[in-house]
């Protein structure tokens, strides 16, 4: 028996799920914007109470490790680590992009390449390419969207593009093998399968030293002052 708390704050969606042996038993999420610092702790507390659980009842905590929003990732990972420290539970980290790809691959019957995309601002996305079995075809990277991206992959097979960054590609990519799927967003519910797999093989993180996979350094911007 494995009872796992799953946390995803990698994008504008704040999402928490509890799963038992790979099956969803409770979910709370909000997609109305970056309110993670306000909502996340409340969602975790509510889910545990509503299911008559405490952190001590958990077997592990899983967190979406990125890439994604710098602030969102820090909030999610900080709370996950805090629960693990306090209750003495192992920490599982799953790739945000692998989770998105796995969620889509499970519902598609045809053989595709899977290209999840997370908005990285301007004309840039965080992305990777996976096959249907979850094997990495192209490693995680920040892709600048220019004319005719992914031409080599599209010449070999149909590629499914999805996630909150895929609209940027849709504007510039015109190819018969490019297929775009709407409505695919990050969710703790989508983490459950991969988190369960990692729990079963004992793939845990060092709670003290684990950091999110930001991919790019955070750059703080300072508003320009109006010169009088």
PDB file of C-alpha atoms in Angstrom:
ATOM      1  CA  UNK A   1       0.000   0.000   0.000  1.00  0.00           C
ATOM      2  CA  UNK A   2       1.320   3.415  -0.958  1.00  0.00           C
ATOM      3  CA  UNK A   3      -0.397   6.639   0.062  1.00  0.00           C
ATOM      4  CA  UNK A   4       1.201   9.571  -1.769  1.00  0.00           C
ATOM      5  CA  UNK A   5       0.508  13.289  -1.589  1.00  0.00           C
ATOM      6  CA  UNK A   6       1.114  14.910  -5.006  1.00  0.00           C
ATOM      7  CA  UNK A   7       1.826  18.641  -5.401  1.00  0.00           C
ATOM      8  CA  UNK A   8       2.074  20.630  -8.646  1.00  0.00           C
ATOM      9  CA  UNK A   9       2.659  24.386  -8.680  1.00  0.00           C
ATOM     10  CA  UNK A  10       4.876  24.524 -11.772  1.00  0.00           C
ATOM     11  CA  UNK A  11       2.531  26.768 -13.790  1.00  0.00           C
ATOM     12  CA  UNK A  12      -0.438  29.019 -13.043  1.00  0.00           C
ATOM     13  CA  UNK A  13      -2.354  25.937 -11.833  1.00  0.00           C
ATOM     14  CA  UNK A  14      -2.171  25.166  -8.100  1.00  0.00           C
ATOM     15  CA  UNK A  15      -2.968  21.490  -7.683  1.00  0.00           C
ATOM     16  CA  UNK A  16      -2.858  18.893  -4.893  1.00  0.00           C
ATOM     17  CA  UNK A  17      -3.912  15.241  -5.070  1.00  0.00           C
ATOM     18  CA  UNK A  18      -3.869  12.226  -2.784  1.00  0.00           C
ATOM     19  CA  UNK A  19      -3.417   8.813  -4.376  1.00  0.00           C
ATOM     20  CA  UNK A  20      -3.474   5.305  -2.977  1.00  0.00           C
ATOM     21  CA  UNK A  21      -1.588   2.622  -4.935  1.00  0.00           C
ATOM     22  CA  UNK A  22      -1.635   4.752  -8.077  1.00  0.00           C
ATOM     23  CA  UNK A  23      -5.332   5.625  -7.893  1.00  0.00           C
ATOM     24  CA  UNK A  24      -6.678   9.123  -7.300  1.00  0.00           C
ATOM     25  CA  UNK A  25      -8.755   9.457  -4.146  1.00  0.00           C
ATOM     26  CA  UNK A  26      -8.916  13.264  -3.730  1.00  0.00           C
ATOM     27  CA  UNK A  27      -8.022  16.378  -5.728  1.00  0.00           C
ATOM     28  CA  UNK A  28      -8.087  20.146  -5.208  1.00  0.00           C
ATOM     29  CA  UNK A  29      -6.859  22.626  -7.786  1.00  0.00           C
ATOM     30  CA  UNK A  30      -7.239  26.176  -8.990  1.00  0.00           C
ATOM     31  CA  UNK A  31      -6.357  27.532 -12.431  1.00  0.00           C
ATOM     32  CA  UNK A  32      -7.203  31.195 -11.885  1.00  0.00           C
ATOM     33  CA  UNK A  33      -3.633  32.453 -11.592  1.00  0.00           C
ATOM     34  CA  UNK A  34      -0.607  32.553  -9.359  1.00  0.00           C
ATOM     35  CA  UNK A  35      -2.194  32.311  -5.916  1.00  0.00           C
ATOM     36  CA  UNK A  36      -0.043  29.382  -4.856  1.00  0.00           C
ATOM     37  CA  UNK A  37       1.358  30.935  -1.702  1.00  0.00           C
ATOM     38  CA  UNK A  38      -2.190  31.494  -0.446  1.00  0.00           C
ATOM     39  CA  UNK A  39      -3.858  28.312  -1.664  1.00  0.00           C
ATOM     40  CA  UNK A  40      -1.322  25.495  -1.464  1.00  0.00           C
ATOM     41  CA  UNK A  41      -1.116  25.006   2.301  1.00  0.00           C
ATOM     42  CA  UNK A  42      -4.882  25.304   2.628  1.00  0.00           C
ATOM     43  CA  UNK A  43      -5.450  22.702  -0.087  1.00  0.00           C
ATOM     44  CA  UNK A  44      -3.067  20.232   1.562  1.00  0.00           C
ATOM     45  CA  UNK A  45      -4.653  20.699   4.991  1.00  0.00           C
ATOM     46  CA  UNK A  46      -8.178  20.405   3.579  1.00  0.00           C
ATOM     47  CA  UNK A  47      -7.459  17.222   1.629  1.00  0.00           C
ATOM     48  CA  UNK A  48      -5.866  15.511   4.605  1.00  0.00           C
ATOM     49  CA  UNK A  49      -8.695  16.492   6.955  1.00  0.00           C
ATOM     50  CA  UNK A  50     -11.447  15.580   4.489  1.00  0.00           C
ATOM     51  CA  UNK A  51      -9.955  12.104   4.157  1.00  0.00           C
ATOM     52  CA  UNK A  52      -9.246  11.622   7.885  1.00  0.00           C
ATOM     53  CA  UNK A  53      -5.506  11.636   7.302  1.00  0.00           C
ATOM     54  CA  UNK A  54      -2.447  13.328   8.734  1.00  0.00           C
ATOM     55  CA  UNK A  55       1.014  13.744   7.255  1.00  0.00           C
ATOM     56  CA  UNK A  56       2.119  10.775   9.356  1.00  0.00           C
ATOM     57  CA  UNK A  57      -0.261   8.527   7.382  1.00  0.00           C
ATOM     58  CA  UNK A  58       1.494   9.330   4.091  1.00  0.00           C
ATOM     59  CA  UNK A  59       4.091   7.025   2.609  1.00  0.00           C
ATOM     60  CA  UNK A  60       5.675   9.760   0.489  1.00  0.00           C
ATOM     61  CA  UNK A  61       5.241  13.252  -0.911  1.00  0.00           C
ATOM     62  CA  UNK A  62       5.658  13.819  -4.649  1.00  0.00           C
ATOM     63  CA  UNK A  63       6.289  17.224  -6.192  1.00  0.00           C
ATOM     64  CA  UNK A  64       6.461  18.462  -9.759  1.00  0.00           C
ATOM     65  CA  UNK A  65      10.095  19.505 -10.069  1.00  0.00           C
ATOM     66  CA  UNK A  66       9.934  21.703 -13.184  1.00  0.00           C
ATOM     67  CA  UNK A  67      10.790  23.291 -15.431  1.00  0.00           C
ATOM     68  CA  UNK A  68       8.179  25.985 -15.012  1.00  0.00           C
ATOM     69  CA  UNK A  69       7.453  29.108 -12.993  1.00  0.00           C
ATOM     70  CA  UNK A  70      10.399  29.954 -10.753  1.00  0.00           C
ATOM     71  CA  UNK A  71       8.217  31.237  -7.927  1.00  0.00           C
ATOM     72  CA  UNK A  72       5.626  28.486  -8.300  1.00  0.00           C
ATOM     73  CA  UNK A  73       8.259  25.752  -8.166  1.00  0.00           C
ATOM     74  CA  UNK A  74       9.853  27.228  -5.045  1.00  0.00           C
ATOM     75  CA  UNK A  75       6.507  27.338  -3.260  1.00  0.00           C
ATOM     76  CA  UNK A  76       5.607  23.739  -4.131  1.00  0.00           C
ATOM     77  CA  UNK A  77       9.016  22.269  -3.366  1.00  0.00           C
ATOM     78  CA  UNK A  78       9.340  24.207  -0.103  1.00  0.00           C
ATOM     79  CA  UNK A  79       6.042  22.870   1.219  1.00  0.00           C
ATOM     80  CA  UNK A  80       6.775  19.325   0.034  1.00  0.00           C
ATOM     81  CA  UNK A  81      10.157  19.371   1.761  1.00  0.00           C
ATOM     82  CA  UNK A  82       8.608  20.807   4.911  1.00  0.00           C
ATOM     83  CA  UNK A  83       6.084  17.969   5.105  1.00  0.00           C
ATOM     84  CA  UNK A  84       8.804  15.398   4.482  1.00  0.00           C
ATOM     85  CA  UNK A  85      11.042  16.888   7.179  1.00  0.00           C
ATOM     86  CA  UNK A  86       8.257  17.156   9.709  1.00  0.00           C
ATOM     87  CA  UNK A  87       6.780  13.702   9.178  1.00  0.00           C
ATOM     88  CA  UNK A  88       9.948  11.851   8.201  1.00  0.00           C
ATOM     89  CA  UNK A  89       8.635  10.873   4.779  1.00  0.00           C
ATOM     90  CA  UNK A  90      10.544  10.347   1.507  1.00  0.00           C
ATOM     91  CA  UNK A  91      10.404  12.958  -1.264  1.00  0.00           C
ATOM     92  CA  UNK A  92       9.646  12.050  -4.880  1.00  0.00           C
ATOM     93  CA  UNK A  93      10.346  14.524  -7.699  1.00  0.00           C
ATOM     94  CA  UNK A  94       8.797  14.118 -11.147  1.00  0.00           C
ATOM     95  CA  UNK A  95       9.520  16.077 -14.298  1.00  0.00           C
ATOM     96  CA  UNK A  96       6.713  18.466 -15.174  1.00  0.00           C
ATOM     97  CA  UNK A  97       7.187  17.830 -18.900  1.00  0.00           C
ATOM     98  CA  UNK A  98       7.323  14.037 -18.489  1.00  0.00           C
ATOM     99  CA  UNK A  99       4.068  14.171 -16.524  1.00  0.00           C
ATOM    100  CA  UNK A 100       2.349  16.145 -19.291  1.00  0.00           C
ATOM    101  CA  UNK A 101       3.632  13.772 -21.974  1.00  0.00           C
ATOM    102  CA  UNK A 102       2.585  10.694 -20.022  1.00  0.00           C
ATOM    103  CA  UNK A 103      -0.929  12.069 -19.484  1.00  0.00           C
ATOM    104  CA  UNK A 104      -1.428  12.573 -23.223  1.00  0.00           C
ATOM    105  CA  UNK A 105       0.270   9.329 -24.302  1.00  0.00           C
ATOM    106  CA  UNK A 106      -2.083   7.276 -22.129  1.00  0.00           C
ATOM    107  CA  UNK A 107      -5.124   8.440 -24.070  1.00  0.00           C
ATOM    108  CA  UNK A 108      -3.772   8.343 -27.641  1.00  0.00           C
ATOM    109  CA  UNK A 109      -3.980   5.207 -29.768  1.00  0.00           C
ATOM    110  CA  UNK A 110      -1.731   6.208 -32.661  1.00  0.00           C
ATOM    111  CA  UNK A 111       2.064   6.316 -32.571  1.00  0.00           C
ATOM    112  CA  UNK A 112       3.298   9.898 -32.143  1.00  0.00           C
ATOM    113  CA  UNK A 113       6.137  11.916 -30.757  1.00  0.00           C
ATOM    114  CA  UNK A 114       4.896  13.884 -27.749  1.00  0.00           C
ATOM    115  CA  UNK A 115       5.981  17.486 -27.267  1.00  0.00           C
ATOM    116  CA  UNK A 116       4.767  19.127 -24.027  1.00  0.00           C
ATOM    117  CA  UNK A 117       5.419  22.859 -23.819  1.00  0.00           C
ATOM    118  CA  UNK A 118       5.439  25.217 -20.852  1.00  0.00           C
ATOM    119  CA  UNK A 119       5.376  28.957 -21.422  1.00  0.00           C
ATOM    120  CA  UNK A 120       8.757  30.543 -20.654  1.00  0.00           C
ATOM    121  CA  UNK A 121       7.704  34.078 -21.656  1.00  0.00           C
ATOM    122  CA  UNK A 122       8.380  35.975 -24.849  1.00  0.00           C
ATOM    123  CA  UNK A 123       8.832  33.577 -27.789  1.00  0.00           C
ATOM    124  CA  UNK A 124      10.389  30.833 -25.672  1.00  0.00           C
ATOM    125  CA  UNK A 125       9.079  27.589 -24.201  1.00  0.00           C
ATOM    126  CA  UNK A 126      10.384  24.824 -21.964  1.00  0.00           C
ATOM    127  CA  UNK A 127      10.003  21.593 -23.877  1.00  0.00           C
ATOM    128  CA  UNK A 128      11.238  18.064 -24.594  1.00  0.00           C
ATOM    129  CA  UNK A 129      10.247  15.241 -26.926  1.00  0.00           C
ATOM    130  CA  UNK A 130       9.088  11.807 -25.723  1.00  0.00           C
ATOM    131  CA  UNK A 131       7.898   8.635 -27.400  1.00  0.00           C
ATOM    132  CA  UNK A 132       4.797   6.762 -26.309  1.00  0.00           C
ATOM    133  CA  UNK A 133       6.738   4.675 -23.750  1.00  0.00           C
ATOM    134  CA  UNK A 134       8.065   7.811 -22.079  1.00  0.00           C
ATOM    135  CA  UNK A 135      11.573   7.515 -23.496  1.00  0.00           C
ATOM    136  CA  UNK A 136      13.317  10.830 -24.106  1.00  0.00           C
ATOM    137  CA  UNK A 137      13.763  11.587 -27.797  1.00  0.00           C
ATOM    138  CA  UNK A 138      15.020  15.127 -27.214  1.00  0.00           C
ATOM    139  CA  UNK A 139      16.175  16.341 -23.793  1.00  0.00           C
ATOM    140  CA  UNK A 140      14.511  19.101 -21.801  1.00  0.00           C
ATOM    141  CA  UNK A 141      15.576  22.528 -23.038  1.00  0.00           C
ATOM    142  CA  UNK A 142      14.438  26.100 -23.564  1.00  0.00           C
ATOM    143  CA  UNK A 143      13.339  26.470 -27.183  1.00  0.00           C
ATOM    144  CA  UNK A 144      13.188  29.820 -28.931  1.00  0.00           C
ATOM    145  CA  UNK A 145      10.274  29.655 -31.348  1.00  0.00           C
ATOM    146  CA  UNK A 146      11.497  30.543 -34.810  1.00  0.00           C
ATOM    147  CA  UNK A 147      10.362  29.663 -38.311  1.00  0.00           C
ATOM    148  CA  UNK A 148       9.893  25.926 -39.000  1.00  0.00           C
ATOM    149  CA  UNK A 149      10.935  24.510 -35.611  1.00  0.00           C
ATOM    150  CA  UNK A 150      11.088  20.716 -35.162  1.00  0.00           C
ATOM    151  CA  UNK A 151      11.376  20.173 -38.925  1.00  0.00           C
ATOM    152  CA  UNK A 152      13.564  17.084 -38.492  1.00  0.00           C
ATOM    153  CA  UNK A 153      11.106  15.345 -36.173  1.00  0.00           C
ATOM    154  CA  UNK A 154       8.066  16.306 -38.236  1.00  0.00           C
ATOM    155  CA  UNK A 155       9.601  14.765 -41.336  1.00  0.00           C
ATOM    156  CA  UNK A 156       9.751  11.387 -39.548  1.00  0.00           C
ATOM    157  CA  UNK A 157       6.463  11.179 -37.616  1.00  0.00           C
ATOM    158  CA  UNK A 158       3.427  13.079 -36.411  1.00  0.00           C
ATOM    159  CA  UNK A 159       4.194  15.230 -33.371  1.00  0.00           C
ATOM    160  CA  UNK A 160       1.590  16.176 -30.776  1.00  0.00           C
ATOM    161  CA  UNK A 161       2.092  19.650 -29.301  1.00  0.00           C
ATOM    162  CA  UNK A 162       0.313  20.586 -26.073  1.00  0.00           C
ATOM    163  CA  UNK A 163       0.648  22.534 -22.849  1.00  0.00           C
ATOM    164  CA  UNK A 164       0.334  26.243 -22.083  1.00  0.00           C
ATOM    165  CA  UNK A 165       3.236  27.154 -24.369  1.00  0.00           C
ATOM    166  CA  UNK A 166       2.045  25.357 -27.491  1.00  0.00           C
ATOM    167  CA  UNK A 167       0.012  28.289 -28.840  1.00  0.00           C
ATOM    168  CA  UNK A 168       3.274  30.086 -29.553  1.00  0.00           C
ATOM    169  CA  UNK A 169       4.341  27.268 -31.869  1.00  0.00           C
ATOM    170  CA  UNK A 170       0.944  27.014 -33.518  1.00  0.00           C
ATOM    171  CA  UNK A 171       1.343  30.540 -34.840  1.00  0.00           C
ATOM    172  CA  UNK A 172       4.536  29.758 -36.770  1.00  0.00           C
ATOM    173  CA  UNK A 173       4.433  25.996 -37.420  1.00  0.00           C
ATOM    174  CA  UNK A 174       2.544  24.868 -40.487  1.00  0.00           C
ATOM    175  CA  UNK A 175       3.219  21.200 -41.211  1.00  0.00           C
ATOM    176  CA  UNK A 176       0.856  18.285 -41.939  1.00  0.00           C
ATOM    177  CA  UNK A 177       2.490  16.187 -39.200  1.00  0.00           C
ATOM    178  CA  UNK A 178       2.035  18.877 -36.528  1.00  0.00           C
ATOM    179  CA  UNK A 179      -1.001  18.156 -34.359  1.00  0.00           C
ATOM    180  CA  UNK A 180      -2.083  20.539 -31.585  1.00  0.00           C
ATOM    181  CA  UNK A 181      -4.153  19.467 -28.570  1.00  0.00           C
ATOM    182  CA  UNK A 182      -6.024  22.018 -26.482  1.00  0.00           C
ATOM    183  CA  UNK A 183      -6.928  21.784 -22.822  1.00  0.00           C
ATOM    184  CA  UNK A 184      -3.842  19.930 -21.557  1.00  0.00           C
ATOM    185  CA  UNK A 185      -2.680  21.587 -18.334  1.00  0.00           C
ATOM    186  CA  UNK A 186      -0.500  20.670 -15.407  1.00  0.00           C
ATOM    187  CA  UNK A 187      -2.264  18.812 -12.596  1.00  0.00           C
ATOM    188  CA  UNK A 188      -1.285  16.818  -9.546  1.00  0.00           C
ATOM    189  CA  UNK A 189      -3.695  14.157 -10.792  1.00  0.00           C
ATOM    190  CA  UNK A 190      -1.425  13.574 -13.797  1.00  0.00           C
ATOM    191  CA  UNK A 191       1.572  13.008 -11.515  1.00  0.00           C
ATOM    192  CA  UNK A 192       0.124   9.940  -9.850  1.00  0.00           C
ATOM    193  CA  UNK A 193       1.318   7.232 -12.241  1.00  0.00           C
ATOM    194  CA  UNK A 194       4.928   8.390 -12.458  1.00  0.00           C
ATOM    195  CA  UNK A 195       5.106   9.112  -8.726  1.00  0.00           C
ATOM    196  CA  UNK A 196       3.866   5.607  -7.970  1.00  0.00           C
ATOM    197  CA  UNK A 197       6.481   4.101 -10.296  1.00  0.00           C
ATOM    198  CA  UNK A 198       9.267   5.992  -8.564  1.00  0.00           C
ATOM    199  CA  UNK A 199       7.958   4.983  -5.147  1.00  0.00           C
ATOM    200  CA  UNK A 200       7.997   1.305  -6.128  1.00  0.00           C
ATOM    201  CA  UNK A 201      11.633   1.411  -7.232  1.00  0.00           C
ATOM    202  CA  UNK A 202      12.675   3.584  -4.291  1.00  0.00           C
ATOM    203  CA  UNK A 203      13.709   6.592  -6.367  1.00  0.00           C
ATOM    204  CA  UNK A 204      13.712   9.307  -3.711  1.00  0.00           C
ATOM    205  CA  UNK A 205      15.399  12.699  -3.400  1.00  0.00           C
ATOM    206  CA  UNK A 206      17.662  14.023  -0.674  1.00  0.00           C
ATOM    207  CA  UNK A 207      15.189  16.205   1.196  1.00  0.00           C
ATOM    208  CA  UNK A 208      17.885  18.500   2.570  1.00  0.00           C
ATOM    209  CA  UNK A 209      19.555  19.298  -0.736  1.00  0.00           C
ATOM    210  CA  UNK A 210      16.904  18.882  -3.407  1.00  0.00           C
ATOM    211  CA  UNK A 211      16.182  21.952  -5.533  1.00  0.00           C
ATOM    212  CA  UNK A 212      13.651  22.443  -8.338  1.00  0.00           C
ATOM    213  CA  UNK A 213      14.755  22.124 -11.960  1.00  0.00           C
ATOM    214  CA  UNK A 214      14.493  25.759 -12.986  1.00  0.00           C
ATOM    215  CA  UNK A 215      16.333  25.295 -16.313  1.00  0.00           C
ATOM    216  CA  UNK A 216      16.958  29.043 -16.446  1.00  0.00           C
ATOM    217  CA  UNK A 217      18.159  31.408 -13.740  1.00  0.00           C
ATOM    218  CA  UNK A 218      15.597  33.718 -12.224  1.00  0.00           C
ATOM    219  CA  UNK A 219      16.062  37.306 -13.337  1.00  0.00           C
ATOM    220  CA  UNK A 220      14.386  39.916 -11.166  1.00  0.00           C
ATOM    221  CA  UNK A 221      13.122  42.983 -12.952  1.00  0.00           C
ATOM    222  CA  UNK A 222      13.027  46.417 -11.393  1.00  0.00           C
ATOM    223  CA  UNK A 223      10.331  48.808 -12.607  1.00  0.00           C
ATOM    224  CA  UNK A 224      11.716  51.882 -14.290  1.00  0.00           C
ATOM    225  CA  UNK A 225      11.215  55.043 -12.323  1.00  0.00           C
ATOM    226  CA  UNK A 226       9.585  57.941 -14.021  1.00  0.00           C
ATOM    227  CA  UNK A 227      12.019  60.789 -14.456  1.00  0.00           C
ATOM    228  CA  UNK A 228      10.463  64.065 -13.352  1.00  0.00           C
TER     229      UNK A 228
END
